Short mmCIF file of N, CA and C in Angstrom, two decimals:
data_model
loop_
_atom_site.label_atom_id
_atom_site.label_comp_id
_atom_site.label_asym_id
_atom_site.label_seq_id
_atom_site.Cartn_x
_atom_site.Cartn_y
_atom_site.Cartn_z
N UNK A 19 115.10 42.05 -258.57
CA UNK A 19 116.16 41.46 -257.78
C UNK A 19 115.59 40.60 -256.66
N UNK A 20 114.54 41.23 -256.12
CA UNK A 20 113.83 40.38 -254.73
C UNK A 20 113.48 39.77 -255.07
N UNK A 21 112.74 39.33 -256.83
CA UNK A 21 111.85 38.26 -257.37
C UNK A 21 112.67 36.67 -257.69
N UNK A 22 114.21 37.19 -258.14
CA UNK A 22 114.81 36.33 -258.50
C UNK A 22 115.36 36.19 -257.39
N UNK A 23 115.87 36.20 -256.03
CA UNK A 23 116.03 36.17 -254.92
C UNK A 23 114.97 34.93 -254.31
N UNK A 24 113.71 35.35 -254.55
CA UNK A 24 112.65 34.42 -253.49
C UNK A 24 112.89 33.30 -254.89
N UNK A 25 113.01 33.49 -256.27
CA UNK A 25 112.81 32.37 -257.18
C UNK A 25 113.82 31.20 -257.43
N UNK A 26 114.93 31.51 -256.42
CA UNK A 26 116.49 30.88 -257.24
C UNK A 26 117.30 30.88 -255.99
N UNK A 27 117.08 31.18 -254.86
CA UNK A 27 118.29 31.40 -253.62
C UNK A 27 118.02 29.94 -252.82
N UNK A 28 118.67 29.33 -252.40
CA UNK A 28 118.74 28.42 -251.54
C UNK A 28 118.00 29.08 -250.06
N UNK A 29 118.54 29.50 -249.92
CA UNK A 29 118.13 30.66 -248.08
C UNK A 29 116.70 30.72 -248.41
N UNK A 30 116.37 31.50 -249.40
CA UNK A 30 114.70 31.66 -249.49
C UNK A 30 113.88 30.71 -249.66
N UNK A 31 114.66 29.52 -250.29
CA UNK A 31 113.85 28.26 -250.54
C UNK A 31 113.43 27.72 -249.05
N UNK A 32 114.94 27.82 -248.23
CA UNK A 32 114.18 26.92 -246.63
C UNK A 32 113.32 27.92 -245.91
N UNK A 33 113.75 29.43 -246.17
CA UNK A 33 112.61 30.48 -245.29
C UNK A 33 111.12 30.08 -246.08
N UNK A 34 110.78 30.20 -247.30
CA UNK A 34 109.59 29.48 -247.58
C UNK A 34 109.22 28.25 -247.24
N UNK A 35 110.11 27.34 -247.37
CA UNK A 35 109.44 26.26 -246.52
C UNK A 35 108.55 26.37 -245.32
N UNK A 36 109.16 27.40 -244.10
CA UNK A 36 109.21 27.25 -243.26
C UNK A 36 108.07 28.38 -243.25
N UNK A 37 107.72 28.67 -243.85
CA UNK A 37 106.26 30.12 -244.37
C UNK A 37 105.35 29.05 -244.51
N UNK A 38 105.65 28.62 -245.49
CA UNK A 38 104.81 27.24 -246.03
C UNK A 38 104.04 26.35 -245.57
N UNK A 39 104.54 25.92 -244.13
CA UNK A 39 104.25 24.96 -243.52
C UNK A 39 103.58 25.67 -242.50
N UNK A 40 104.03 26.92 -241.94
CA UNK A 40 103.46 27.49 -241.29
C UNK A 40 101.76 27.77 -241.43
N UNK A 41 101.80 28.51 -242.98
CA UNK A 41 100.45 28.95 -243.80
C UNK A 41 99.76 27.15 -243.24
N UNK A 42 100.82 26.73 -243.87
CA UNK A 42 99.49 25.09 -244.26
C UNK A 42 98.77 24.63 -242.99
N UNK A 43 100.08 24.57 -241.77
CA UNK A 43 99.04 24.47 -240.64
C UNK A 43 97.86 25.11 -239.83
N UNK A 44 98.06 26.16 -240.45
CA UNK A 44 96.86 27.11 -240.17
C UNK A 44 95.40 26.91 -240.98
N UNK A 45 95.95 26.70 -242.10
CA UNK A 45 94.64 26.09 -242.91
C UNK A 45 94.41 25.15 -242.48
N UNK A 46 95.17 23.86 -242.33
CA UNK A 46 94.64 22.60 -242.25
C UNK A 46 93.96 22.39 -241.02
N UNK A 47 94.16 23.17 -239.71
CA UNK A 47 93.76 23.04 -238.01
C UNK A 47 92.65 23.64 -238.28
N UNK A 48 92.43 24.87 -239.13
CA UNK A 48 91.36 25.64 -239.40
C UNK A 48 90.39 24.83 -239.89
N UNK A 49 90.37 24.29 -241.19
CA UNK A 49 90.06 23.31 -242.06
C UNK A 49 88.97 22.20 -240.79
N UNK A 50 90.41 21.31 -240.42
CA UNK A 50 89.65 20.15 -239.52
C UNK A 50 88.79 20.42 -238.68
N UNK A 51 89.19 21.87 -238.12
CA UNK A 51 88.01 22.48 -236.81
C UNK A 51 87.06 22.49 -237.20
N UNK A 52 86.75 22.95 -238.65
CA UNK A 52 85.60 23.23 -239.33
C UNK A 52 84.88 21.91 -239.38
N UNK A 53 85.69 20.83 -240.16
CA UNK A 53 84.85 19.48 -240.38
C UNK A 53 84.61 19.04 -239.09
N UNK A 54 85.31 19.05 -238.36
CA UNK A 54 84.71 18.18 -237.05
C UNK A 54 83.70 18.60 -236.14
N UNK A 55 83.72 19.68 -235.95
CA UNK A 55 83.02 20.70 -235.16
C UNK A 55 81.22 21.33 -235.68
N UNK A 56 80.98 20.52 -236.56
CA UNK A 56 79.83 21.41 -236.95
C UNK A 56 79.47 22.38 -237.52
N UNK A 57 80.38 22.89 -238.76
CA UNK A 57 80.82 24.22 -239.03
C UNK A 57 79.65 24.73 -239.60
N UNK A 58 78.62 26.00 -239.69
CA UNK A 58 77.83 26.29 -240.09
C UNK A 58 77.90 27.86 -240.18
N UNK A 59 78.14 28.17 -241.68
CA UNK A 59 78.38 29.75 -242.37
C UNK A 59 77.49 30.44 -242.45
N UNK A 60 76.43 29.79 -241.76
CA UNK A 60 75.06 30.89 -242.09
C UNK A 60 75.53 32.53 -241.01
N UNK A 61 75.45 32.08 -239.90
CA UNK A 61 75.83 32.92 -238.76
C UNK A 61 76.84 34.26 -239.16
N UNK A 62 78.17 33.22 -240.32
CA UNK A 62 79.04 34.34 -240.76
C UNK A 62 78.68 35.06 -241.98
N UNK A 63 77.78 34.62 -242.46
CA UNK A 63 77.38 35.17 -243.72
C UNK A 63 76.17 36.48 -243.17
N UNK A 64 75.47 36.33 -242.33
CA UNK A 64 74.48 37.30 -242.03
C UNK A 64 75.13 38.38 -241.12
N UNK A 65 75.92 38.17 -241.18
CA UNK A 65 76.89 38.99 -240.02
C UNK A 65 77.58 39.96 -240.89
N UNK A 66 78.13 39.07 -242.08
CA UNK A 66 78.78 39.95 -242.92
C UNK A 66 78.05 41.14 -243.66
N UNK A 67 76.79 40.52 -244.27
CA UNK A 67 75.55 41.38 -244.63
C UNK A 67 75.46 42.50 -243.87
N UNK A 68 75.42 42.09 -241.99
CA UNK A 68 74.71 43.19 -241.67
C UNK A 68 76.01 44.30 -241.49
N UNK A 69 77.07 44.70 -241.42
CA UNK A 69 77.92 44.50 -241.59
C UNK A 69 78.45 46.22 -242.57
N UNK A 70 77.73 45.26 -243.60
CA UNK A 70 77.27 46.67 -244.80
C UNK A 70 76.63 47.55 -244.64
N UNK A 71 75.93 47.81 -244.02
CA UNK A 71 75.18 48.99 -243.61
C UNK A 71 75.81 50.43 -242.45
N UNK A 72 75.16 50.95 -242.30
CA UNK A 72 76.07 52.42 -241.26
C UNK A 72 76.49 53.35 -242.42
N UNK A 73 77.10 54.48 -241.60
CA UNK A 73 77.84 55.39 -242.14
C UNK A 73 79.18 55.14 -242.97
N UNK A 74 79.98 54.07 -242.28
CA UNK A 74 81.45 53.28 -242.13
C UNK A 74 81.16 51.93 -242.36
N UNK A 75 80.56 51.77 -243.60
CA UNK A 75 80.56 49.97 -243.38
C UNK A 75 81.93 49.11 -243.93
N UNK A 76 82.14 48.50 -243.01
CA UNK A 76 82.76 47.44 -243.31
C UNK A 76 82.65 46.24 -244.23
N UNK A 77 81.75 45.87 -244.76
CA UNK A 77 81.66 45.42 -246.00
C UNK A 77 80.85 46.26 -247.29
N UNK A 78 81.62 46.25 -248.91
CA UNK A 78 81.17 46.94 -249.85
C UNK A 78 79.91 46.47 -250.08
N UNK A 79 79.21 47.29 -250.52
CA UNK A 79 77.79 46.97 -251.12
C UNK A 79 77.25 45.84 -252.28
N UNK A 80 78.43 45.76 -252.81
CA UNK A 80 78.81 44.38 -253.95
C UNK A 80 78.65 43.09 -253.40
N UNK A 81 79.48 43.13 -252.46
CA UNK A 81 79.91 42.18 -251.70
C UNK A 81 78.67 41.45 -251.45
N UNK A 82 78.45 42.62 -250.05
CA UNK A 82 77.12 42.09 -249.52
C UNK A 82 75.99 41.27 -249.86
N UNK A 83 75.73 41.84 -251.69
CA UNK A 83 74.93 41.66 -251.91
C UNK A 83 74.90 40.06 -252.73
N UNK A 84 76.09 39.61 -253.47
CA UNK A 84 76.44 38.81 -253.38
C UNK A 84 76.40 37.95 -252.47
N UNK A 85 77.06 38.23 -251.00
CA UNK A 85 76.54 37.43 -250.14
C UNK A 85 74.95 36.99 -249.61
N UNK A 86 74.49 37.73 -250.02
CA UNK A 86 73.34 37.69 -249.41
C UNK A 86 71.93 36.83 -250.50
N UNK A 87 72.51 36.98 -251.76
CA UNK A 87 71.74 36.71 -252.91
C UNK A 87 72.11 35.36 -253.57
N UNK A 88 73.65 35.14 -253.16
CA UNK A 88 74.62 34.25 -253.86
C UNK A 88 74.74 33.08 -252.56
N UNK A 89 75.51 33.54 -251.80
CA UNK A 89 75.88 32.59 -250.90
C UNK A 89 75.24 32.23 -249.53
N UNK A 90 74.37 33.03 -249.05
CA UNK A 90 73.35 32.47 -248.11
C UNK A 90 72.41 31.83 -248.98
N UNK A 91 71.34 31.68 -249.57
CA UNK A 91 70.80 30.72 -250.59
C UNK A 91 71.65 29.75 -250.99
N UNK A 92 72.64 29.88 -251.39
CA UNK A 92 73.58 28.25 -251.02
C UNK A 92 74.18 28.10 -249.94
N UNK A 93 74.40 28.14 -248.62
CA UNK A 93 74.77 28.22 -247.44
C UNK A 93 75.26 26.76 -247.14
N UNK A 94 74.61 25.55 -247.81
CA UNK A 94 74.55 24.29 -247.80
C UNK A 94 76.56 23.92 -248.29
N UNK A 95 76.55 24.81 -249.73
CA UNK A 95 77.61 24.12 -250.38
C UNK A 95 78.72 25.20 -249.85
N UNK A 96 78.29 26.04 -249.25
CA UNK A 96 79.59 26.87 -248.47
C UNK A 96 79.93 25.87 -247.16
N UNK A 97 79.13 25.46 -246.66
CA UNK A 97 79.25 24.46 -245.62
C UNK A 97 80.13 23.52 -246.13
N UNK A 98 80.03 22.91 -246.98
CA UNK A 98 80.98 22.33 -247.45
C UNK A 98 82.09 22.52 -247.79
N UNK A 99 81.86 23.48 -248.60
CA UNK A 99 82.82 24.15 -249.50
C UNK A 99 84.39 24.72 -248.90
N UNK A 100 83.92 25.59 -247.80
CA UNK A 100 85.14 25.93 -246.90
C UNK A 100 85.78 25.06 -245.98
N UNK A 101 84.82 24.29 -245.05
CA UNK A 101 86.08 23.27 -244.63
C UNK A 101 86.55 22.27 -245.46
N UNK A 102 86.29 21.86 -246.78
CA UNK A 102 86.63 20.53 -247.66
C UNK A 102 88.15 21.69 -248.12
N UNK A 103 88.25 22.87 -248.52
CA UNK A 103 88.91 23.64 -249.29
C UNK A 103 90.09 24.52 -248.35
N UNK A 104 89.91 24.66 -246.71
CA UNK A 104 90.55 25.23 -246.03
C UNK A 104 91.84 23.71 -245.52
N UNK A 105 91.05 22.79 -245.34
CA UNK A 105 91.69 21.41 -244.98
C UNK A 105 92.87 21.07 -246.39
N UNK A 106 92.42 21.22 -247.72
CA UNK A 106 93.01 21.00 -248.74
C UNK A 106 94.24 21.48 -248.91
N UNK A 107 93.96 23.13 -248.93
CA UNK A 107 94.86 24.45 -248.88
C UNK A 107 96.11 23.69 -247.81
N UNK A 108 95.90 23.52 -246.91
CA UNK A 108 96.90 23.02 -245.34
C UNK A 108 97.65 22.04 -245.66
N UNK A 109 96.83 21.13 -246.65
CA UNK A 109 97.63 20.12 -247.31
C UNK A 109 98.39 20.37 -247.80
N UNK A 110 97.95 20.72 -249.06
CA UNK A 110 98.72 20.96 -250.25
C UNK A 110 99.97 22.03 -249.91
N UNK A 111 100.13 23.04 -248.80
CA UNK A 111 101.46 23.68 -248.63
C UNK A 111 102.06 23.17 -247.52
N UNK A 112 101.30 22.34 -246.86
CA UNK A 112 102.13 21.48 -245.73
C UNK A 112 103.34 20.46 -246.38
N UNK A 113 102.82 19.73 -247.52
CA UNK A 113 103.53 18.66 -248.10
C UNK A 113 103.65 19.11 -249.53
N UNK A 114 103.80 20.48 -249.75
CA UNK A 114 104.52 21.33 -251.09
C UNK A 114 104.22 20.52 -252.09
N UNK A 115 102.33 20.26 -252.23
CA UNK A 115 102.53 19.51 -253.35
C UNK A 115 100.75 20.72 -254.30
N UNK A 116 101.31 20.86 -254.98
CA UNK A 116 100.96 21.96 -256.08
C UNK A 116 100.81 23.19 -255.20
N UNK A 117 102.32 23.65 -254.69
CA UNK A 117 102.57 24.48 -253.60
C UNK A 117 101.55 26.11 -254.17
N UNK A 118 102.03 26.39 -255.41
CA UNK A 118 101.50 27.73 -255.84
C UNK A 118 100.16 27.50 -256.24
N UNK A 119 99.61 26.80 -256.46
CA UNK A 119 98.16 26.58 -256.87
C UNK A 119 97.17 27.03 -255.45
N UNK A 120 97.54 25.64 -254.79
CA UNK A 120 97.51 25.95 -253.09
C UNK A 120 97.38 27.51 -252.02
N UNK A 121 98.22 28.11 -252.71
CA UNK A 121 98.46 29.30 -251.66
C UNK A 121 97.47 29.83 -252.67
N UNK A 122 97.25 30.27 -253.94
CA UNK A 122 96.53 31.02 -254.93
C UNK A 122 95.35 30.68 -254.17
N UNK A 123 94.62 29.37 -254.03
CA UNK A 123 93.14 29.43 -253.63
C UNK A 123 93.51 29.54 -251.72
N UNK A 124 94.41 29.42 -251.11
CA UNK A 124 94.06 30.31 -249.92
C UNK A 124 94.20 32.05 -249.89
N UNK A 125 94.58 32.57 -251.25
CA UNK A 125 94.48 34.33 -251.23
C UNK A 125 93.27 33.86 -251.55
N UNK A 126 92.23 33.62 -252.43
CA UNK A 126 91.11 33.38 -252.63
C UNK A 126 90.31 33.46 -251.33
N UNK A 127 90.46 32.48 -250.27
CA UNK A 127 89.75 32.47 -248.93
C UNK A 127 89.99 34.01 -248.53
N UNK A 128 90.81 33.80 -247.99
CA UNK A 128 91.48 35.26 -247.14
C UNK A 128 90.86 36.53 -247.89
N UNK A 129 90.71 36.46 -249.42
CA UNK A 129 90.40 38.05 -249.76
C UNK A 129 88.81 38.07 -249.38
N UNK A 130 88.21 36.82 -249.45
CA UNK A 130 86.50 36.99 -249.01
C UNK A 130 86.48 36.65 -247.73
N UNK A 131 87.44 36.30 -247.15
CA UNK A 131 86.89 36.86 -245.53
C UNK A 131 87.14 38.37 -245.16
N UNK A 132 88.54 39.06 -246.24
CA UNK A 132 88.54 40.26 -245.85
C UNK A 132 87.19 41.00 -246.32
N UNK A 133 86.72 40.37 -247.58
CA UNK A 133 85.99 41.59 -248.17
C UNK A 133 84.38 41.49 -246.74
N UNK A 134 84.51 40.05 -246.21
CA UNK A 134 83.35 39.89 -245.80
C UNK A 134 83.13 40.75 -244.08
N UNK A 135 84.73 41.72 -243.80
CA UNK A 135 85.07 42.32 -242.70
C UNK A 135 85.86 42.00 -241.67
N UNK A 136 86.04 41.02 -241.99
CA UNK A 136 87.05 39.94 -240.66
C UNK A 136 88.69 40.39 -240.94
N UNK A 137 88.84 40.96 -240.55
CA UNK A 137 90.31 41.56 -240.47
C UNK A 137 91.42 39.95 -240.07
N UNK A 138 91.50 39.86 -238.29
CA UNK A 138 92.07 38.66 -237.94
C UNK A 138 93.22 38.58 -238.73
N UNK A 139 93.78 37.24 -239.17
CA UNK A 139 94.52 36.48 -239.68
C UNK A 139 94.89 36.72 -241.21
N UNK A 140 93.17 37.05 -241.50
CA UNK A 140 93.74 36.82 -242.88
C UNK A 140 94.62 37.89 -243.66
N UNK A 141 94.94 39.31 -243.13
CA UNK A 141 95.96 39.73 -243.87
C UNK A 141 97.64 39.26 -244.07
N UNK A 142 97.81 38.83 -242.43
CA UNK A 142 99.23 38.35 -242.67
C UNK A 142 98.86 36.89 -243.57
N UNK A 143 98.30 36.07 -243.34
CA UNK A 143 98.71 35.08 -244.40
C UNK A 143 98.00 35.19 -245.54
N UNK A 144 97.52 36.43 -246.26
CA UNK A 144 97.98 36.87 -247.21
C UNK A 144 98.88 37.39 -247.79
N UNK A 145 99.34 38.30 -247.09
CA UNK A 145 101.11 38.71 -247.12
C UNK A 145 101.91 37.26 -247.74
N UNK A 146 101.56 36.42 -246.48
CA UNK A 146 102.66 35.54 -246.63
C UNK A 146 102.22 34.51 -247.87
N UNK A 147 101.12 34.11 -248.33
CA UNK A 147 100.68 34.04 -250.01
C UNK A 147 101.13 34.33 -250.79
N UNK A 148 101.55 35.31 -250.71
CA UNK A 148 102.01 36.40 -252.11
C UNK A 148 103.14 35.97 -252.23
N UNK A 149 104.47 36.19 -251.34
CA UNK A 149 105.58 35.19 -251.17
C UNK A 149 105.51 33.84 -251.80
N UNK A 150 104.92 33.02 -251.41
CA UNK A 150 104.74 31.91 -252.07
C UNK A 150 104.24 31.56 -252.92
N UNK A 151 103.33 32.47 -253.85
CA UNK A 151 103.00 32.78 -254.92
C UNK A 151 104.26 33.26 -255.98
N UNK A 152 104.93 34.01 -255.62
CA UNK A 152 106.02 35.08 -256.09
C UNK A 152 106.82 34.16 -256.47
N UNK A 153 106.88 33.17 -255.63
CA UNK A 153 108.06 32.41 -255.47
C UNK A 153 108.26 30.78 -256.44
N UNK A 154 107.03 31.11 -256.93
CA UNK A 154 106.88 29.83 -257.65
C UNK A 154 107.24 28.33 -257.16
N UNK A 155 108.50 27.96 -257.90
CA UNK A 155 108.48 26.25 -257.97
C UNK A 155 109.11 26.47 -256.24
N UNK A 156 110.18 27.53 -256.08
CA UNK A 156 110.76 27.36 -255.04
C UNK A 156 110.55 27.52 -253.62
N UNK A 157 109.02 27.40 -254.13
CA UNK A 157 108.79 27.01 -252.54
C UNK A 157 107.85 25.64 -252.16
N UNK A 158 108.14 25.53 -253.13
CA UNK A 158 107.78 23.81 -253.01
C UNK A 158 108.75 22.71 -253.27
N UNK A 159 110.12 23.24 -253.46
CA UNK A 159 111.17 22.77 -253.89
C UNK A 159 111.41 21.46 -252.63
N UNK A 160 111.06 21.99 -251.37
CA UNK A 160 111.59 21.03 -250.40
C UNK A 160 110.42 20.44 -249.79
N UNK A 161 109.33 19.90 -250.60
CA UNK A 161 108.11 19.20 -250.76
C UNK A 161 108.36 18.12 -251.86
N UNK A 162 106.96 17.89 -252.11
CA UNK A 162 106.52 16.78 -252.92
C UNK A 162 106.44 17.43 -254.42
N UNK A 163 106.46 18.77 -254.80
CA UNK A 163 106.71 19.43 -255.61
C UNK A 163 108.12 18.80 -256.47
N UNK A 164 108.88 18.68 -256.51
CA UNK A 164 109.83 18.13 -256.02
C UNK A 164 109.74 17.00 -257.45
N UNK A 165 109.23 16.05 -257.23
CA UNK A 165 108.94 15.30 -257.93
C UNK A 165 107.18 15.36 -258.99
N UNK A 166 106.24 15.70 -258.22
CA UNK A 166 105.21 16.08 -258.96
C UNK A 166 104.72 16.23 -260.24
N UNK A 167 105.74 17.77 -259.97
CA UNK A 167 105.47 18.39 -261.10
C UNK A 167 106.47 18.47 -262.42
N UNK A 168 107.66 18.00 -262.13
CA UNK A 168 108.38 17.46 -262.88
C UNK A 168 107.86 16.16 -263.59
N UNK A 169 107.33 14.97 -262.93
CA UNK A 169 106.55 14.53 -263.77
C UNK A 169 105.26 14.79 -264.27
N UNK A 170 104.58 15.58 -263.76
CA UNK A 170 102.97 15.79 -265.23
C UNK A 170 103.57 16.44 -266.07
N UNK A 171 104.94 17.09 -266.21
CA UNK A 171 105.41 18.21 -266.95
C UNK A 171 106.28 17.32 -268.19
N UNK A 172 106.42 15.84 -268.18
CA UNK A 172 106.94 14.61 -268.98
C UNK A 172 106.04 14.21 -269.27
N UNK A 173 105.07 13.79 -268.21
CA UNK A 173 103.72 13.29 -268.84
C UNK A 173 103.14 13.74 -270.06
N UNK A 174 103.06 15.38 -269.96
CA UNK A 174 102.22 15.72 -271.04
C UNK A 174 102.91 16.64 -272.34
N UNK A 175 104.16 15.66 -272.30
CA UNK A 175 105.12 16.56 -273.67
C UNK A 175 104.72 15.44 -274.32
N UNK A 176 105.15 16.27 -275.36
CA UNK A 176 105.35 15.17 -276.99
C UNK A 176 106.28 14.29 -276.96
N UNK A 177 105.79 12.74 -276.91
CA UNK A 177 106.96 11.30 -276.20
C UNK A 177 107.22 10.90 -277.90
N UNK A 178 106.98 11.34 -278.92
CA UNK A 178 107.25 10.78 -280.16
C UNK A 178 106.53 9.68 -280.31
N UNK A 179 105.78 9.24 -279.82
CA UNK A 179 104.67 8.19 -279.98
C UNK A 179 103.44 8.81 -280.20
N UNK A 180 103.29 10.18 -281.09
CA UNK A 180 101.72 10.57 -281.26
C UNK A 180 101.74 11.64 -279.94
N UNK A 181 100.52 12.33 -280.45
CA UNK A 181 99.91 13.25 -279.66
C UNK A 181 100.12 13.56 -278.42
N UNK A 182 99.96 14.22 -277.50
CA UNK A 182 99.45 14.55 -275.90
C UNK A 182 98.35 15.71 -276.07
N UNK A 183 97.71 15.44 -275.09
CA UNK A 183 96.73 16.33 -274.92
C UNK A 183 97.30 17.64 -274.86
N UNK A 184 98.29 18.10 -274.37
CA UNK A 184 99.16 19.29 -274.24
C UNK A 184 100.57 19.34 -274.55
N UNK A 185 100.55 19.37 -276.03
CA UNK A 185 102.05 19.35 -276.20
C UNK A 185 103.09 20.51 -276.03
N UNK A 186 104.38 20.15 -275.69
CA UNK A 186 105.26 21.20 -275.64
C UNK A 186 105.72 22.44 -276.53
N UNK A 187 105.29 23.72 -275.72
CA UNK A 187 105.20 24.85 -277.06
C UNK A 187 103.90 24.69 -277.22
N UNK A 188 102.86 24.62 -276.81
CA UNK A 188 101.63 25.14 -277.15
C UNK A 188 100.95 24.48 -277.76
N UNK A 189 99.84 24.93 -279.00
CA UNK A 189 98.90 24.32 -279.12
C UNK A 189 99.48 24.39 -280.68
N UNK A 190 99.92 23.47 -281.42
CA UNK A 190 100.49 23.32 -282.76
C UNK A 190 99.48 22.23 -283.85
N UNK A 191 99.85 22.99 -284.84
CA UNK A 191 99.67 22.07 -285.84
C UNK A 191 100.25 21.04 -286.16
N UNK A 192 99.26 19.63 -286.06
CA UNK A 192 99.37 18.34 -286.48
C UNK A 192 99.59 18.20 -288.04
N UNK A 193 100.42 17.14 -288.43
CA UNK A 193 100.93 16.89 -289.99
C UNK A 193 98.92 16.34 -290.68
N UNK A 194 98.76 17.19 -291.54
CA UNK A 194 97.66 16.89 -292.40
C UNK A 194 96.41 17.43 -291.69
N UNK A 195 96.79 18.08 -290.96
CA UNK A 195 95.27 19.41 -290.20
C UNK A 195 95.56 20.50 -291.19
N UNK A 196 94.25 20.89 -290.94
CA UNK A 196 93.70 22.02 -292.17
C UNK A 196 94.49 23.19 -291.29
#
């Protein structure tokens, strides 16, 4: 009932908006701070490492080690990686344009800053992810979504002129394929 509620109600469509834009500006201020400012993950990455250790650690042993094996040895393309991708995220739900894709790779951020110990922020706008995840088209309804995705979704049906790379109904058999 709550699913088809956040998926189909007018009311929930403008309260997501208004989630939406919220989430996005947080990414995107986050995001720009990062690019402009010098952002450098080494500091948070060794932190997180140390982190793991004690009686009570705050980060799992998985994690850590990952971090420590995986992503400090690339420290370069995390540098990149998070403010090019936190700035994106801000976009893309600021101006509801591939609204659920968007929030999917900011639960992505948020669950590895949780796993990495940083409590902060990122649980509520994970919370509020999930919502807009849940919620599919309709919360991008009063975005650029809007139009978007309604067209790649024409784009890539069967126009009766031959093929698409993705035709409607799946992946079918062509006249004279084995």
């Amino acid at each position: 009932m709550f699913n088809n509620w956040l998926r189909n109600n007018k009311a929930a469509m403008w309260l997501l908006t208004v989630v939406r834009i919220y989430l996005g500006y947080t990414w995107f201020m986050g995001g720009i701070g990062k690019l402009t400012g010098g952002f450098d993950a080494g500091g948070f990455l060794k932190g997180a490492i140390a982190k793991a250790g004690g009686d009570h650690p705050a980060v799992q042993g998985w994690w850590a080690a990952f971090l420590e094996h995986g992503a400090l040895p690339g420290v370069k393309l995390f540098n990149f990686l998070i403010p090019v991708g936190e700035t994106l995220v801000g976009l893309g739900l600021i101006l509801g344009t591939f609204t659920t894709f968007a929030a999917l790779m900011g639960m992505v951020m948020n669950f590895a800053f949780l796993f990495s110990g940083t409590v902060s922020t990122n649980a509520q706008m994970l919370l509020l992810e999930m919502f807009v995840v849940v919620a599919a088209a309709n919360a991008g309804r009063i975005g650029l979504d809007r139009w978007v995705i309604p067209y790649l979704r024409n784009l890539f049906r069967r126009n009766g002129e031959g093929n698409t790379p993705f035709p409607q109904g799946g992946m079918t058999k062509t006249k004279g394929a084995a």
